[in-house]
C-alpha cells in the first residue's frame, strides 16, 4: 500500500508524528509537498472536496483523505500494529494522543499567545508571560502525567510499541529543543528511557539518520527563543 502525506515542507511540525508512524510501519509513502509541484497539489486538495481537511497534515489513501494528526494515527495504528488490538486499548491510545495534541498546542502557543497569524516578533511581551506559565505550571503537569503512566512500564499503552510512544519521543525532542534549560529542571527517567528506546528502533534509527528527517527550526511548533526558556 502506498500513502501520500501532505504537510508543509521545511518543518517537522505535526507531519512528523505521521512520518514516524509510517517509518516504523516500514511502508512506502510520498511526502508530497516536498516534491516538485507538491505544494500546489496540497493547496488544491485543501480548497475543494466535500470532506476536505481543515489543515495539514493529511494523508491520502486511494481516494480517501484523512485529516487531524490523532485521527491519521488512529487509522495507521490499527492497520500497521502500532496500536493495541482491542477496542479499549485503541481508545486509550487515542486518548493519550489527544492529550499529546493538547500539549503540542500549548507548546506552540508559548510563542504565539495572541494570534497564530501574527509574527512572533509582534507578540513578544505576551509570549514571555505565557512562557513563564508554561514552564512553571503546564510543562511539569504534562510531564508528570506521562512520567507517572510509564512507572514500571516500557510503553505508554499496550504491551508493545505504539504510535503514542513514537509521538512521545518527538514531543520530548521538541521540548528539549525549545526549552533546554527548563527541561533540565525536570526528572523524567521513564520518558528519557522511552525516548532512547524509540530512537534505537532499527527503522526509526535509519530514518533519523536519513535526509527525510527534518531538523527543528524557528518556523515550526517547537521553537527555541532563549528569552522564553527562563
Ligand atoms: N488539530 C490539527 C491541527 C492542524 C494544524 O494546526 N496544522 C497547522 C500546521 S501544524 C496548519 O497548517 N494550520 C493552518 C491553520 O490552522 O489555518 C491536527 O492535530 O492535525
Short mmCIF file of C-alpha atoms and ligand atoms in Angstrom, two decimals:
data_model
loop_
_atom_site.label_atom_id
_atom_site.label_comp_id
_atom_site.label_asym_id
_atom_site.label_seq_id
_atom_site.Cartn_x
_atom_site.Cartn_y
_atom_site.Cartn_z
CA UNK A 1 0.00 0.00 0.00
CA UNK A 2 1.30 3.44 -0.84
CA UNK A 3 0.44 6.56 1.15
CA UNK A 4 0.64 10.22 0.21
CA UNK A 5 1.38 12.51 3.15
CA UNK A 6 0.61 16.21 2.79
CA UNK A 7 2.39 18.60 5.12
CA UNK A 8 4.30 21.89 4.94
CA UNK A 9 7.83 21.38 3.65
CA UNK A 10 10.72 22.69 5.75
CA UNK A 11 9.40 21.99 9.26
CA UNK A 12 8.90 18.73 11.14
CA UNK A 13 5.68 20.11 12.68
CA UNK A 14 2.68 17.86 13.08
CA UNK A 15 3.65 16.00 9.92
CA UNK A 16 6.48 14.38 11.87
CA UNK A 17 4.10 12.39 14.07
CA UNK A 18 2.68 10.80 10.94
CA UNK A 19 6.13 10.29 9.37
CA UNK A 20 7.37 8.45 12.46
CA UNK A 21 4.42 6.06 12.30
CA UNK A 22 4.87 5.44 8.57
CA UNK A 23 8.60 4.87 9.03
CA UNK A 24 8.12 2.46 11.92
CA UNK A 25 5.48 0.61 9.90
CA UNK A 26 8.02 0.24 7.10
CA UNK A 27 5.52 1.26 4.43
CA UNK A 28 6.27 3.36 1.38
CA UNK A 29 4.92 6.90 1.33
CA UNK A 30 5.38 10.08 -0.61
CA UNK A 31 5.92 13.34 1.29
CA UNK A 32 4.03 15.19 -1.42
CA UNK A 33 4.70 18.85 -0.57
CA UNK A 34 8.45 18.17 -0.62
CA UNK A 35 8.29 17.12 -4.26
CA UNK A 36 8.13 19.48 -7.28
CA UNK A 37 4.57 20.72 -7.70
CA UNK A 38 3.59 19.15 -4.39
CA UNK A 39 2.62 22.40 -2.66
CA UNK A 40 0.18 23.21 -5.45
CA UNK A 41 -1.33 19.73 -5.13
CA UNK A 42 -1.73 20.22 -1.37
CA UNK A 43 -3.38 23.62 -1.84
CA UNK A 44 -5.81 22.15 -4.39
CA UNK A 45 -6.87 19.36 -2.04
CA UNK A 46 -7.37 21.82 0.83
CA UNK A 47 -9.56 24.01 -1.37
CA UNK A 48 -12.11 21.54 -2.68
CA UNK A 49 -13.98 18.34 -2.00
CA UNK A 50 -16.88 17.59 0.34
CA UNK A 51 -14.59 16.05 3.00
CA UNK A 52 -11.54 18.30 2.57
CA UNK A 53 -9.35 18.67 5.65
CA UNK A 54 -9.10 21.96 7.52
CA UNK A 55 -5.32 21.97 7.71
CA UNK A 56 -2.24 19.78 7.10
CA UNK A 57 -1.19 17.16 7.94
CA UNK A 58 -3.49 14.89 5.98
CA UNK A 59 -2.99 11.51 4.45
CA UNK A 60 -4.27 10.31 1.09
CA UNK A 61 -5.12 6.64 0.87
CA UNK A 62 -6.57 5.90 -2.53
CA UNK A 63 -9.33 8.46 -2.94
CA UNK A 64 -9.77 8.98 0.79
CA UNK A 65 -8.31 11.99 2.62
CA UNK A 66 -7.75 11.60 6.36
CA UNK A 67 -7.05 14.73 8.40
CA UNK A 68 -6.22 15.56 12.04
CA UNK A 69 -2.95 14.09 13.33
CA UNK A 70 -4.52 11.93 16.02
CA UNK A 71 -7.11 10.65 13.55
CA UNK A 72 -4.43 9.75 10.99
CA UNK A 73 -2.51 7.88 13.68
CA UNK A 74 -5.66 6.12 14.84
CA UNK A 75 -6.06 4.87 11.25
CA UNK A 76 -2.42 3.86 10.78
CA UNK A 77 -2.18 2.32 14.24
CA UNK A 78 -4.93 -0.18 13.52
CA UNK A 79 -3.58 -1.10 10.09
CA UNK A 80 0.07 -1.48 10.98
CA UNK A 81 0.05 -2.94 14.51
CA UNK A 82 1.05 0.37 16.02
CA UNK A 83 -1.83 0.36 18.49
CA UNK A 84 -3.36 -2.19 20.85
CA UNK A 85 -5.58 -4.72 19.11
CA UNK A 86 -8.62 -4.41 21.39
CA UNK A 87 -11.09 -1.54 21.36
CA UNK A 88 -10.39 -0.41 24.92
CA UNK A 89 -6.67 -0.29 24.15
CA UNK A 90 -7.19 1.61 20.92
CA UNK A 91 -9.36 4.18 22.69
CA UNK A 92 -6.74 4.59 25.41
CA UNK A 93 -4.05 5.14 22.77
CA UNK A 94 -6.26 7.72 21.05
CA UNK A 95 -6.92 9.47 24.36
CA UNK A 96 -3.19 9.69 25.08
CA UNK A 97 -2.52 11.01 21.57
CA UNK A 98 -5.17 13.71 22.04
CA UNK A 99 -3.53 14.66 25.33
CA UNK A 100 -0.22 14.98 23.49
CA UNK A 101 -2.05 17.12 20.92
CA UNK A 102 -3.12 19.44 23.77
CA UNK A 103 0.49 19.70 24.93
CA UNK A 104 1.62 20.43 21.37
CA UNK A 105 -0.88 23.28 21.04
CA UNK A 106 0.28 24.75 24.35
CA UNK A 107 3.95 24.49 23.35
CA UNK A 108 3.09 26.31 20.12
CA UNK A 109 1.03 28.98 21.86
CA UNK A 110 4.02 29.92 24.02
CA UNK A 111 5.49 31.76 21.02
CA UNK A 112 2.08 32.66 19.53
CA UNK A 113 -0.07 33.56 22.56
CA UNK A 114 -2.12 36.29 20.87
CA UNK A 115 -2.56 35.30 17.24
CA UNK A 116 -1.48 32.34 15.11
CA UNK A 117 -1.50 34.63 12.08
CA UNK A 118 0.85 37.20 13.69
CA UNK A 119 4.66 37.11 13.77
CA UNK A 120 6.36 36.09 17.00
CA UNK A 121 8.09 39.49 16.98
CA UNK A 122 4.67 41.17 17.24
CA UNK A 123 3.71 39.32 20.43
CA UNK A 124 6.94 39.06 22.38
CA UNK A 125 5.82 40.52 25.75
CA UNK A 126 2.76 38.23 25.85
CA UNK A 127 4.93 35.31 24.75
CA UNK A 128 7.24 35.90 27.69
CA UNK A 129 4.32 35.85 30.11
CA UNK A 130 2.86 32.73 28.50
CA UNK A 131 6.28 31.05 28.60
CA UNK A 132 6.53 31.57 32.35
CA UNK A 133 3.15 29.94 32.86
CA UNK A 134 4.03 27.08 30.50
CA UNK A 135 7.39 26.38 32.14
CA UNK A 136 6.18 26.68 35.73
CA UNK A 137 2.75 25.12 35.56
CA UNK A 138 1.78 23.34 32.35
CA UNK A 139 5.07 21.67 31.39
CA UNK A 140 5.52 19.95 34.79
CA UNK A 141 1.87 18.91 34.82
CA UNK A 142 2.06 17.26 31.39
CA UNK A 143 5.49 15.70 32.01
CA UNK A 144 4.39 14.41 35.42
CA UNK A 145 1.26 12.87 33.91
CA UNK A 146 3.13 10.91 31.22
CA UNK A 147 6.04 10.04 33.52
CA UNK A 148 3.60 8.55 36.03
CA UNK A 149 1.88 6.47 33.36
CA UNK A 150 5.24 4.93 32.50
CA UNK A 151 6.15 3.91 36.03
CA UNK A 152 7.34 0.30 35.77
CA UNK A 153 6.26 0.06 32.13
CA UNK A 154 8.12 0.14 28.83
CA UNK A 155 5.29 1.53 26.73
CA UNK A 156 2.67 4.20 27.25
CA UNK A 157 -0.10 1.84 26.18
CA UNK A 158 -0.32 -1.83 25.41
CA UNK A 159 2.44 -4.42 25.52
CA UNK A 160 4.43 -3.25 22.51
CA UNK A 161 5.47 -0.04 20.83
CA UNK A 162 2.60 2.14 19.61
CA UNK A 163 2.24 5.40 17.73
CA UNK A 164 1.82 7.08 21.13
CA UNK A 165 5.38 6.08 22.09
CA UNK A 166 6.67 7.42 18.77
CA UNK A 167 4.83 10.71 19.29
CA UNK A 168 6.05 11.00 22.88
CA UNK A 169 9.61 10.64 21.57
CA UNK A 170 9.01 13.52 19.15
CA UNK A 171 7.38 15.70 21.81
CA UNK A 172 10.32 15.15 24.20
CA UNK A 173 12.78 16.01 21.39
CA UNK A 174 10.79 19.14 20.59
CA UNK A 175 10.56 20.25 24.21
CA UNK A 176 14.30 19.70 24.68
CA UNK A 177 14.97 21.79 21.57
CA UNK A 178 12.63 24.62 22.57
CA UNK A 179 13.23 24.69 26.34
CA UNK A 180 16.67 23.15 27.03
CA UNK A 181 17.08 24.94 30.36
CA UNK A 182 13.57 24.32 31.63
CA UNK A 183 13.70 20.66 30.62
CA UNK A 184 16.89 20.13 32.65
CA UNK A 185 14.94 21.00 35.79
CA UNK A 186 12.62 18.03 35.40
CA UNK A 187 13.42 14.45 36.33
CA UNK A 188 11.83 12.24 33.70
CA UNK A 189 13.72 8.93 33.78
CA UNK A 190 10.83 6.95 32.30
CA UNK A 191 10.29 9.36 29.42
CA UNK A 192 14.04 9.62 28.79
CA UNK A 193 14.35 5.83 28.62
CA UNK A 194 11.31 5.60 26.34
CA UNK A 195 12.81 8.24 24.01
CA UNK A 196 16.11 6.36 23.87
CA UNK A 197 14.33 3.07 23.11
CA UNK A 198 12.33 4.68 20.28
CA UNK A 199 15.45 6.31 18.79
CA UNK A 200 17.18 2.90 18.79
CA UNK A 201 14.45 1.05 16.94
CA UNK A 202 16.08 -0.02 13.66
CA UNK A 203 13.61 1.66 11.30
CA UNK A 204 13.44 4.83 13.38
CA UNK A 205 17.25 4.98 13.75
CA UNK A 206 17.61 4.65 9.96
CA UNK A 207 15.00 7.34 9.44
CA UNK A 208 16.62 9.75 11.94
CA UNK A 209 19.92 9.40 10.06
CA UNK A 210 18.29 9.98 6.69
CA UNK A 211 17.66 13.25 4.80
CA UNK A 212 13.93 12.61 5.21
CA UNK A 213 14.22 13.70 8.86
CA UNK A 214 13.85 17.48 9.21
CA UNK A 215 15.54 19.46 11.98
CA UNK A 216 13.58 21.67 14.36
CA UNK A 217 13.70 25.35 13.44
CA UNK A 218 12.10 28.68 14.26
CA UNK A 219 9.26 28.26 11.74
CA UNK A 220 7.70 25.23 13.38
CA UNK A 221 5.78 24.29 16.50
CA UNK A 222 8.76 23.77 18.80
CA UNK A 223 10.91 26.91 18.54
CA UNK A 224 13.88 27.92 20.61
CA UNK A 225 13.87 31.53 21.76
CA UNK A 226 16.29 31.89 24.68
CA UNK A 227 14.10 34.58 26.30
CA UNK A 228 11.22 32.09 26.57
CA UNK A 229 13.33 29.42 28.25
CA UNK A 230 13.71 31.25 31.58
N1 LIG B 1 -5.66 19.67 15.22
C1 LIG B 1 -4.93 19.62 13.96
C2 LIG B 1 -4.16 20.91 13.82
C3 LIG B 1 -3.66 21.08 12.43
C4 LIG B 1 -2.85 22.35 12.31
O1 LIG B 1 -2.98 23.28 13.11
N2 LIG B 1 -1.98 22.38 11.30
C5 LIG B 1 -1.13 23.54 11.10
C6 LIG B 1 0.26 23.12 10.73
S1 LIG B 1 0.99 22.15 12.04
C7 LIG B 1 -1.72 24.37 10.00
O2 LIG B 1 -1.33 24.25 8.85
N3 LIG B 1 -2.66 25.23 10.34
C8 LIG B 1 -3.28 26.11 9.40
C9 LIG B 1 -4.48 26.76 10.03
O3 LIG B 1 -4.83 26.41 11.16
O4 LIG B 1 -5.05 27.62 9.38
C10 LIG B 1 -4.00 18.40 13.98
O5 LIG B 1 -3.62 17.95 15.06
O6 LIG B 1 -3.64 17.89 12.90
#
